[in-house]
């Protein structure tokens, strides 16, 4: 059976085609291994014709690029670390930002038959990342390995002038001395211990004759000027949002319908009692909340970008239980809570709200179909970056895709994705999934596949996988 594997980055796509063994499938690894290479193709941004070849080409590409990048990062790219004359693929530095990739035909020593491509540093590291993904894939050419031999100190010394070796030491010593002089002139900073480390006592407690705990003064405890609404108090009691988000995925989930109805009513009453229905909103604010069996909010996550930016307009942060920002093993009932532009509060069980992205249409779940659609989606993403890809945090999206790779719609799945959606290809592809999980302008009538798309810093390296995982 012929199998094709693709490793895609914004500026480079490495495709490996080979023979697989279906009999080797296992529950833990549903993808068949590719053990024999038929063809390898490297497609670089800005180049109409891809680079391609057999096993010798792939081995040379992996070794030459890996050695060159290792030398580039170590600052030793001028020595033999990156020069092996027998490789089909060669890399040479043109200047500090340009790198020439030369590929000659197998069995030809004539340099005139080689093909030269100039890469910038971003393109070079995208190529390196694609190769790293291939080497990390244990189901594709498991015998493909990279053995890099470190240079000895004597070899490094031969390629580095004595002035260059001495200068960092001299600069380091002088810099250390200068830093010591400057730091000695600075005043010693005063460090105040965090207030959360000490129990908070009310005025009544402080005046009842109970002795204060160590490290706190009676004056501070009994001070009538500190109120819950003061800025210092707000800072001290602000919840750990990351832990609240983690609780939604780590805590056991309450699924009993009767208990969900009861907790949902309690949550609605709790929110409506603190919500100002006259608050001005430009769009609906949508949140995912986790509620314990006693009604405490122990999980919290904004779902859309407006919810992230306007959380102070809602009562949620003041309603979250103070213990909610700590890990919990209590079962949680999860709800979708929407603050609408019309001033209403909508509370829906989370599972009920999130089944709608594929409701009314058939979901594509076949492994063969998903593997065929994935590279088409990757191509759509690569072709629609708004400028040079730059990613500061890991961005996670849920995407619905037609069989031809067309993006139907998408939804950000973490805060960073909600903030940075305009800087990703999804600003041009599809539309955001609407509040009810559907999109009236693009409601699909044909089957759709559900994918998880992750953009990784710093250059938007893309990881795509089926939302529910690869089927067995």
mmCIF file of N, CA and C in Angstrom, residues 392-440:
data_model
loop_
_atom_site.group_PDB
_atom_site.id
_atom_site.type_symbol
_atom_site.label_atom_id
_atom_site.label_comp_id
_atom_site.label_asym_id
_atom_site.label_seq_id
_atom_site.Cartn_x
_atom_site.Cartn_y
_atom_site.Cartn_z
ATOM 1 N N UNK A 392 3.475 34.458 19.009
ATOM 2 C CA UNK A 392 4.109 34.624 20.323
ATOM 3 C C UNK A 392 3.701 33.552 21.319
ATOM 4 N N UNK A 393 2.483 33.003 21.169
ATOM 5 C CA UNK A 393 1.982 31.958 22.060
ATOM 6 C C UNK A 393 1.375 30.846 21.215
ATOM 7 N N UNK A 394 1.221 29.675 21.812
ATOM 8 C CA UNK A 394 0.575 28.569 21.113
ATOM 9 C C UNK A 394 -0.899 28.897 20.898
ATOM 10 N N UNK A 395 -1.353 28.816 19.628
ATOM 11 C CA UNK A 395 -2.731 29.155 19.265
ATOM 12 C C UNK A 395 -3.463 27.877 18.865
ATOM 13 N N UNK A 396 -4.640 27.629 19.455
ATOM 14 C CA UNK A 396 -5.397 26.401 19.205
ATOM 15 C C UNK A 396 -6.763 26.764 18.607
ATOM 16 N N UNK A 397 -7.117 26.126 17.476
ATOM 17 C CA UNK A 397 -8.392 26.370 16.814
ATOM 18 C C UNK A 397 -9.109 25.045 16.531
ATOM 19 N N UNK A 398 -10.441 25.094 16.581
ATOM 20 C CA UNK A 398 -11.278 23.999 16.081
ATOM 21 C C UNK A 398 -11.807 24.434 14.712
ATOM 22 N N UNK A 399 -11.658 23.569 13.693
ATOM 23 C CA UNK A 399 -11.980 23.962 12.326
ATOM 24 C C UNK A 399 -12.865 22.903 11.681
ATOM 25 N N UNK A 400 -13.931 23.346 10.994
ATOM 26 C CA UNK A 400 -14.765 22.450 10.185
ATOM 27 C C UNK A 400 -14.367 22.600 8.723
ATOM 28 N N UNK A 401 -14.179 21.477 8.041
ATOM 29 C CA UNK A 401 -13.616 21.491 6.689
ATOM 30 C C UNK A 401 -14.422 20.560 5.787
ATOM 31 N N UNK A 402 -14.671 21.018 4.550
ATOM 32 C CA UNK A 402 -15.285 20.155 3.543
ATOM 33 C C UNK A 402 -14.243 19.164 3.017
ATOM 34 N N UNK A 403 -14.706 18.170 2.277
ATOM 35 C CA UNK A 403 -13.811 17.129 1.767
ATOM 36 C C UNK A 403 -12.746 17.681 0.831
ATOM 37 N N UNK A 404 -13.018 18.830 0.171
ATOM 38 C CA UNK A 404 -12.026 19.408 -0.742
ATOM 39 C C UNK A 404 -11.031 20.321 -0.026
ATOM 40 N N UNK A 405 -11.109 20.382 1.315
ATOM 41 C CA UNK A 405 -10.181 21.204 2.081
ATOM 42 C C UNK A 405 -10.668 22.613 2.356
ATOM 43 N N UNK A 406 -11.853 22.984 1.866
ATOM 44 C CA UNK A 406 -12.385 24.323 2.099
ATOM 45 C C UNK A 406 -12.805 24.481 3.553
ATOM 46 N N UNK A 407 -12.366 25.563 4.178
ATOM 47 C CA UNK A 407 -12.720 25.832 5.573
ATOM 48 C C UNK A 407 -14.144 26.378 5.631
ATOM 49 N N UNK A 408 -14.996 25.706 6.411
ATOM 50 C CA UNK A 408 -16.369 26.173 6.593
ATOM 51 C C UNK A 408 -16.395 27.252 7.667
ATOM 52 N N UNK A 409 -15.931 26.936 8.860
ATOM 53 C CA UNK A 409 -15.828 27.903 9.930
ATOM 54 C C UNK A 409 -14.864 27.385 10.993
ATOM 55 N N UNK A 410 -14.632 28.186 12.023
ATOM 56 C CA UNK A 410 -13.620 27.857 13.018
ATOM 57 C C UNK A 410 -14.002 28.501 14.336
ATOM 58 N N UNK A 411 -13.338 28.061 15.407
ATOM 59 C CA UNK A 411 -13.506 28.723 16.711
ATOM 60 C C UNK A 411 -12.181 28.662 17.465
ATOM 61 N N UNK A 412 -11.745 29.792 18.082
ATOM 62 C CA UNK A 412 -10.543 29.766 18.921
ATOM 63 C C UNK A 412 -10.803 28.923 20.165
ATOM 64 N N UNK A 413 -9.818 28.120 20.570
ATOM 65 C CA UNK A 413 -9.997 27.215 21.700
ATOM 66 C C UNK A 413 -9.131 27.575 22.897
ATOM 67 N N UNK A 414 -8.353 28.659 22.809
ATOM 68 C CA UNK A 414 -7.653 29.159 23.990
ATOM 69 C C UNK A 414 -7.573 30.682 23.907
ATOM 70 N N UNK A 415 -7.221 31.318 25.015
ATOM 71 C CA UNK A 415 -7.236 32.778 25.085
ATOM 72 C C UNK A 415 -6.296 33.402 24.056
ATOM 73 N N UNK A 416 -5.119 32.807 23.896
ATOM 74 C CA UNK A 416 -4.141 33.361 22.947
ATOM 75 C C UNK A 416 -4.702 33.339 21.531
ATOM 76 N N UNK A 417 -5.406 32.271 21.165
ATOM 77 C CA UNK A 417 -6.000 32.184 19.825
ATOM 78 C C UNK A 417 -7.080 33.236 19.635
ATOM 79 N N UNK A 418 -7.881 33.477 20.673
ATOM 80 C CA UNK A 418 -8.932 34.490 20.581
ATOM 81 C C UNK A 418 -8.347 35.877 20.365
ATOM 82 N N UNK A 419 -7.192 36.145 20.984
ATOM 83 C CA UNK A 419 -6.569 37.464 20.851
ATOM 84 C C UNK A 419 -5.893 37.644 19.500
ATOM 85 N N UNK A 420 -5.363 36.564 18.938
ATOM 86 C CA UNK A 420 -4.493 36.685 17.755
ATOM 87 C C UNK A 420 -5.140 36.197 16.471
ATOM 88 N N UNK A 421 -6.469 35.979 16.459
ATOM 89 C CA UNK A 421 -7.100 35.379 15.285
ATOM 90 C C UNK A 421 -6.887 36.209 14.027
ATOM 91 N N UNK A 422 -6.830 37.545 14.154
ATOM 92 C CA UNK A 422 -6.657 38.401 12.976
ATOM 93 C C UNK A 422 -5.262 38.274 12.368
ATOM 94 N N UNK A 423 -4.321 37.722 13.118
ATOM 95 C CA UNK A 423 -2.953 37.554 12.606
ATOM 96 C C UNK A 423 -2.715 36.160 12.038
ATOM 97 N N UNK A 424 -3.771 35.352 11.923
ATOM 98 C CA UNK A 424 -3.660 33.986 11.419
ATOM 99 C C UNK A 424 -4.369 33.856 10.078
ATOM 100 N N UNK A 425 -4.171 32.734 9.390
ATOM 101 C CA UNK A 425 -4.876 32.530 8.111
ATOM 102 C C UNK A 425 -6.391 32.521 8.251
ATOM 103 N N UNK A 426 -6.916 32.256 9.458
ATOM 104 C CA UNK A 426 -8.370 32.175 9.613
ATOM 105 C C UNK A 426 -9.037 33.537 9.479
ATOM 106 N N UNK A 427 -8.245 34.622 9.482
ATOM 107 C CA UNK A 427 -8.821 35.933 9.206
ATOM 108 C C UNK A 427 -9.356 35.998 7.778
ATOM 109 N N UNK A 428 -8.822 35.148 6.887
ATOM 110 C CA UNK A 428 -9.271 35.101 5.497
ATOM 111 C C UNK A 428 -10.082 33.848 5.184
ATOM 112 N N UNK A 429 -9.931 32.812 6.011
ATOM 113 C CA UNK A 429 -10.583 31.533 5.726
ATOM 114 C C UNK A 429 -11.844 31.374 6.569
ATOM 115 N N UNK A 430 -12.964 30.990 5.956
ATOM 116 C CA UNK A 430 -14.166 30.660 6.691
ATOM 117 C C UNK A 430 -14.664 31.814 7.533
ATOM 118 N N UNK A 431 -15.472 31.504 8.540
ATOM 119 C CA UNK A 431 -16.010 32.483 9.460
ATOM 120 C C UNK A 431 -16.026 31.885 10.851
ATOM 121 N N UNK A 432 -16.037 32.749 11.882
ATOM 122 C CA UNK A 432 -16.112 32.191 13.244
ATOM 123 C C UNK A 432 -17.405 31.418 13.444
ATOM 124 N N UNK A 433 -17.344 30.331 14.208
ATOM 125 C CA UNK A 433 -18.553 29.604 14.562
ATOM 126 C C UNK A 433 -19.410 30.520 15.425
ATOM 127 N N UNK A 434 -20.696 30.641 15.080
ATOM 128 C CA UNK A 434 -21.589 31.573 15.767
ATOM 129 C C UNK A 434 -21.863 31.111 17.186
ATOM 130 N N UNK A 435 -22.568 31.955 17.942
ATOM 131 C CA UNK A 435 -22.828 31.669 19.353
ATOM 132 C C UNK A 435 -23.540 30.344 19.560
ATOM 133 N N UNK A 436 -24.436 29.975 18.624
ATOM 134 C CA UNK A 436 -25.170 28.716 18.778
ATOM 135 C C UNK A 436 -24.442 27.540 18.154
ATOM 136 N N UNK A 437 -23.162 27.763 17.764
ATOM 137 C CA UNK A 437 -22.362 26.677 17.217
ATOM 138 C C UNK A 437 -22.510 26.495 15.731
ATOM 139 N N UNK A 438 -23.392 27.254 15.058
ATOM 140 C CA UNK A 438 -23.574 27.120 13.614
ATOM 141 C C UNK A 438 -23.269 28.452 12.962
ATOM 142 N N UNK A 439 -23.310 28.484 11.653
ATOM 143 C CA UNK A 439 -23.036 29.700 10.919
ATOM 144 C C UNK A 439 -24.055 29.817 9.798
ATOM 145 N N UNK A 440 -25.052 30.708 9.907
ATOM 146 C CA UNK A 440 -26.118 30.761 8.922
ATOM 147 C C UNK A 440 -25.629 31.081 7.521
#
